[in-house]
Short mmCIF file of C-alpha atoms in Angstrom, two decimals:
data_model
loop_
_atom_site.label_atom_id
_atom_site.label_comp_id
_atom_site.label_asym_id
_atom_site.label_seq_id
_atom_site.Cartn_x
_atom_site.Cartn_y
_atom_site.Cartn_z
CA MET N 1 72.47 80.54 120.75
CA ILE N 2 69.59 82.69 119.47
CA SER N 3 68.29 81.77 116.10
CA ALA N 4 67.06 84.20 113.38
CA LEU N 5 63.57 82.95 114.05
CA ASP N 6 63.90 83.74 117.75
CA LEU N 7 65.08 87.24 117.03
CA ARG N 8 61.94 88.04 115.12
CA HIS N 9 59.99 87.73 118.37
CA LEU N 10 62.25 89.95 120.44
CA PRO N 11 61.34 93.58 121.05
CA LYS N 12 63.50 96.13 119.30
CA HIS N 13 64.74 97.48 122.58
CA LEU N 14 65.53 95.98 126.02
CA THR N 15 66.76 97.86 129.09
CA PHE N 16 69.07 96.22 131.63
CA GLY N 17 69.78 98.67 134.49
CA ASN N 18 71.00 101.76 132.62
CA ARG N 19 71.99 99.87 129.52
CA ASN N 20 69.66 100.19 126.52
CA ILE N 21 70.14 97.28 124.11
CA HIS N 22 68.91 97.63 120.54
CA PHE N 23 68.27 94.51 118.55
CA GLN N 24 69.06 95.42 114.93
CA GLN N 25 66.72 93.19 112.99
CA GLY N 26 68.72 93.66 109.84
CA ALA N 27 67.37 93.71 106.35
CA GLU N 28 68.76 90.29 105.70
CA MET N 29 66.07 88.94 108.08
CA ALA N 30 63.10 90.70 106.46
CA PHE N 31 62.71 88.99 103.10
CA GLU N 32 64.66 86.10 101.52
CA LEU N 33 65.24 85.05 97.94
CA PRO N 34 62.98 82.07 97.40
CA ASP N 35 64.38 78.94 95.76
CA LEU N 36 63.24 78.26 92.22
CA PRO N 37 60.44 75.68 92.19
CA TYR N 38 62.43 73.72 89.64
CA ALA N 39 66.12 73.23 88.62
CA HIS N 40 67.85 76.00 86.71
CA ASP N 41 67.92 73.84 83.55
CA ALA N 42 64.35 72.53 83.90
CA LEU N 43 62.93 75.01 81.42
CA ALA N 44 65.76 74.85 78.89
CA ALA N 45 63.89 72.52 76.54
CA LYS N 46 60.96 74.93 76.60
CA GLY N 47 63.03 77.96 75.60
CA MET N 48 64.28 79.45 78.89
CA SER N 49 67.90 78.50 79.40
CA ALA N 50 69.76 77.72 82.62
CA GLU N 51 71.97 80.77 81.92
CA THR N 52 68.89 83.03 81.85
CA LEU N 53 67.62 81.67 85.17
CA GLU N 54 71.09 81.96 86.70
CA PHE N 55 71.20 85.63 85.81
CA HIS N 56 67.58 86.45 86.25
CA HIS N 57 66.81 84.59 89.55
CA ASP N 58 70.24 84.35 91.25
CA LEU N 59 71.39 87.90 90.37
CA HIS N 60 68.53 90.24 89.37
CA HIS N 61 65.90 88.85 91.69
CA LYS N 62 68.45 88.60 94.55
CA ALA N 63 69.33 92.30 93.99
CA TYR N 64 65.69 93.31 94.47
CA VAL N 65 65.66 91.26 97.71
CA ASP N 66 68.91 92.77 99.04
CA ASN N 67 68.09 96.34 98.02
CA GLY N 68 64.52 96.16 99.27
CA ASN N 69 65.63 94.92 102.68
CA LYS N 70 68.21 97.71 103.04
CA LEU N 71 65.69 100.35 102.05
CA ILE N 72 62.94 99.30 104.49
CA ALA N 73 65.25 98.60 107.48
CA GLY N 74 64.32 101.01 110.30
CA THR N 75 61.42 102.50 108.50
CA GLU N 76 57.70 102.27 109.03
CA TRP N 77 57.66 99.37 106.48
CA ASP N 78 60.03 97.20 108.44
CA GLY N 79 58.11 94.06 109.37
CA LYS N 80 55.23 94.69 107.00
CA SER N 81 54.28 92.15 104.24
CA LEU N 82 55.26 92.64 100.63
CA GLU N 83 51.72 93.40 99.72
CA GLU N 84 51.34 96.02 102.46
CA ILE N 85 54.47 97.75 101.33
CA ILE N 86 53.51 97.69 97.72
CA THR N 87 50.07 99.15 98.19
CA GLY N 88 51.34 101.60 100.83
CA THR N 89 54.17 102.99 98.82
CA TYR N 90 52.65 103.12 95.38
CA ASP N 91 51.97 106.69 94.17
CA ALA N 92 49.61 106.91 91.21
CA ASN N 93 50.60 110.55 90.62
CA ALA N 94 54.32 110.15 90.68
CA VAL N 95 56.32 110.44 87.49
CA ALA N 96 58.66 107.74 88.92
CA GLN N 97 58.08 105.46 91.85
CA ASN N 98 60.41 105.50 94.89
CA GLY N 99 63.13 103.01 95.59
CA ILE N 100 61.25 101.06 98.23
CA PHE N 101 58.23 100.49 95.92
CA ASN N 102 60.47 99.61 92.95
CA ASN N 103 62.51 96.95 94.72
CA ILE N 104 59.77 95.44 96.88
CA SER N 105 57.29 95.31 93.95
CA GLN N 106 59.85 93.65 91.69
CA LEU N 107 60.65 91.22 94.45
CA TRP N 108 56.94 90.29 94.63
CA ASN N 109 56.60 90.16 90.85
CA HIS N 110 59.37 87.72 90.44
CA ASN N 111 58.06 85.54 93.33
CA GLN N 112 54.95 85.15 91.30
CA PHE N 113 56.79 84.80 87.93
CA TRP N 114 58.71 81.64 88.82
CA GLU N 115 55.58 79.96 90.17
CA MET N 116 53.68 80.83 87.00
CA MET N 117 55.96 78.65 84.86
CA GLY N 118 56.78 74.99 84.96
CA PRO N 119 58.63 72.13 83.21
CA GLY N 120 55.58 69.79 82.89
CA ASP N 121 53.09 69.43 80.04
CA ASN N 122 51.30 72.50 81.46
CA ALA N 123 47.82 71.53 80.14
CA MET N 124 45.23 74.20 80.67
CA PRO N 125 42.47 73.21 83.23
CA GLY N 126 38.93 73.19 81.74
CA GLU N 127 37.61 75.82 84.14
CA LEU N 128 40.38 78.27 83.14
CA GLU N 129 39.83 77.62 79.43
CA LYS N 130 36.06 78.16 79.89
CA ALA N 131 36.76 81.52 81.73
CA LEU N 132 39.14 82.77 78.96
CA VAL N 133 36.66 81.81 76.25
CA GLU N 134 33.85 83.62 78.05
CA CYS N 135 35.95 86.77 78.42
CA PHE N 136 38.06 86.86 75.20
CA GLY N 137 36.00 84.67 72.81
CA SER N 138 38.85 82.08 72.53
CA VAL N 139 42.10 81.09 74.13
CA ASP N 140 43.90 82.20 70.99
CA GLU N 141 42.41 85.62 71.21
CA PHE N 142 43.51 85.83 74.86
CA LYS N 143 47.07 84.93 73.86
CA SER N 144 46.95 87.47 71.06
CA GLN N 145 45.91 90.27 73.40
CA PHE N 146 48.49 89.20 76.07
CA SER N 147 51.25 89.11 73.56
CA ALA N 148 50.27 92.48 72.12
CA ALA N 149 50.22 94.01 75.64
CA GLY N 150 53.72 92.70 76.38
CA ALA N 151 55.20 93.59 72.95
CA GLY N 152 53.56 97.06 73.13
CA GLN N 153 54.96 97.95 76.55
CA PHE N 154 57.54 100.67 75.78
CA GLY N 155 60.64 99.88 77.73
CA SER N 156 60.68 97.66 80.89
CA GLY N 157 57.50 96.32 82.38
CA TRP N 158 55.09 93.40 82.66
CA ALA N 159 52.10 91.90 80.81
CA TRP N 160 49.33 90.59 83.00
CA LEU N 161 46.13 88.55 83.00
CA VAL N 162 44.22 89.92 85.98
CA LYS N 163 40.95 89.41 87.78
CA ASN N 164 39.09 92.56 88.63
CA ALA N 165 37.23 93.13 91.88
CA ASP N 166 33.94 92.26 90.08
CA GLY N 167 35.28 88.93 88.98
CA SER N 168 35.91 89.85 85.31
CA LEU N 169 39.15 89.03 83.55
CA ALA N 170 41.36 91.53 81.68
CA VAL N 171 44.74 91.80 80.00
CA THR N 172 46.88 94.69 81.20
CA LYS N 173 50.41 96.02 81.02
CA THR N 174 52.38 97.94 83.57
CA GLU N 175 55.63 99.83 83.44
CA ASN N 176 58.78 98.99 85.39
CA GLY N 177 57.80 97.23 88.66
CA VAL N 178 54.15 98.33 88.88
CA ASN N 179 51.82 95.39 89.33
CA PRO N 180 48.05 94.59 89.67
CA LEU N 181 48.06 95.01 93.45
CA CYS N 182 48.36 98.76 92.90
CA PHE N 183 44.91 98.71 91.29
CA GLY N 184 43.13 96.29 93.50
CA GLN N 185 43.42 93.51 90.97
CA THR N 186 44.44 89.84 91.36
CA ALA N 187 47.42 88.74 89.25
CA LEU N 188 46.57 85.49 87.54
CA LEU N 189 49.46 85.48 85.08
CA GLY N 190 52.40 87.84 84.57
CA CYS N 191 55.23 87.91 82.09
CA ASP N 192 58.37 89.90 82.67
CA VAL N 193 59.25 91.98 79.57
CA TRP N 194 62.39 93.57 81.05
CA GLU N 195 65.25 92.83 78.64
CA HIS N 196 67.07 90.67 81.16
CA SER N 197 64.24 88.24 81.01
CA TYR N 198 64.64 87.35 77.40
CA TYR N 199 67.81 88.78 75.80
CA ILE N 200 70.05 85.81 76.46
CA ASP N 201 67.66 83.38 74.71
CA PHE N 202 65.76 85.61 72.26
CA ARG N 203 67.91 88.72 71.84
CA ASN N 204 65.59 91.55 70.76
CA LYS N 205 62.78 89.32 69.69
CA ARG N 206 60.32 90.18 72.49
CA PRO N 207 57.23 88.96 70.58
CA VAL N 208 58.81 85.60 69.99
CA TYR N 209 59.68 85.39 73.74
CA LEU N 210 56.06 86.14 74.62
CA SER N 211 54.65 83.56 72.26
CA ASN N 212 57.01 80.91 73.64
CA PHE N 213 56.06 81.90 77.19
CA LEU N 214 52.36 81.39 76.49
CA ASP N 215 52.73 78.22 74.41
CA ASN N 216 55.42 76.39 76.35
CA LEU N 217 56.29 77.83 79.72
CA VAL N 218 53.12 78.82 81.55
CA ASN N 219 51.95 76.52 84.38
CA TRP N 220 48.29 76.85 83.69
CA GLU N 221 47.37 74.95 86.86
CA ASN N 222 48.96 77.64 88.87
CA VAL N 223 47.09 80.32 86.87
CA ALA N 224 43.82 78.52 87.58
CA SER N 225 44.57 78.24 91.25
CA ARG N 226 44.75 82.06 91.53
CA MET N 227 41.23 82.50 90.28
#
C-alpha cells in the first residue's frame, strides 16, 4: 500500500508500455490544517472561548486550507511552500488580490496566529522588552500603537509587530489577508481583526478584544523567538 508520504516522491507521470499513468497529487496532500498548540478551551479564562476557537480554527482556518489546496492543484504553485506562493502571487498594484493569494496567505497568517498565543503566564522576556522600549519608548506605548493599528483597520485585516530588513521594529496593519512577507518584513506578532476572530466573545468591541489580546493572550516567548 502506498502512503501519502510515498506519493509525494513519485513523478507526476509514469509510462508503462503505451499506458500513461498520471499521479494526481491532490490538493488534500499539499497543505494540512495544523492542530492547535493547546486545547480549544485553554484560552477561555483569558478571554478567547472554546466556541471561538472551534469556529475560527476548525471552520474558518480549515476553509483557507481546503480552498487554497484546490486553487493551487495543477498550477505552477503546486508543491511550492506557503511563503513562495505568498510572495509570488502578491500584486502590489491590484485593487483586490487573487484567490490563491487570499487563501494561502490567510492559511499562513492563521498558522502564526495560534502559535503567537498561549495559556501560560506569558511573561515578556527581557530582551524583547528592551527592544520594544528602544523602539517605542515603552511597552505601553507599543501596545497603544498596536491597538490603534488594529482598531483603525477599516474592515477585515491584521495588526502586526514586524522586524524590517534593517533590524528595526515597527507596528503596521494590513487589509484582508495581506501580511508582512509581502513587504520583506518578519512577522513578530499578528492579531486577526476579522470579525470572526472576536465577535463571539466581544461582539463589536474590537478595541477591547485587542487590549485583551495584548494583556492576556500573547505568548511573548514566541514573539521573542522570532526576532
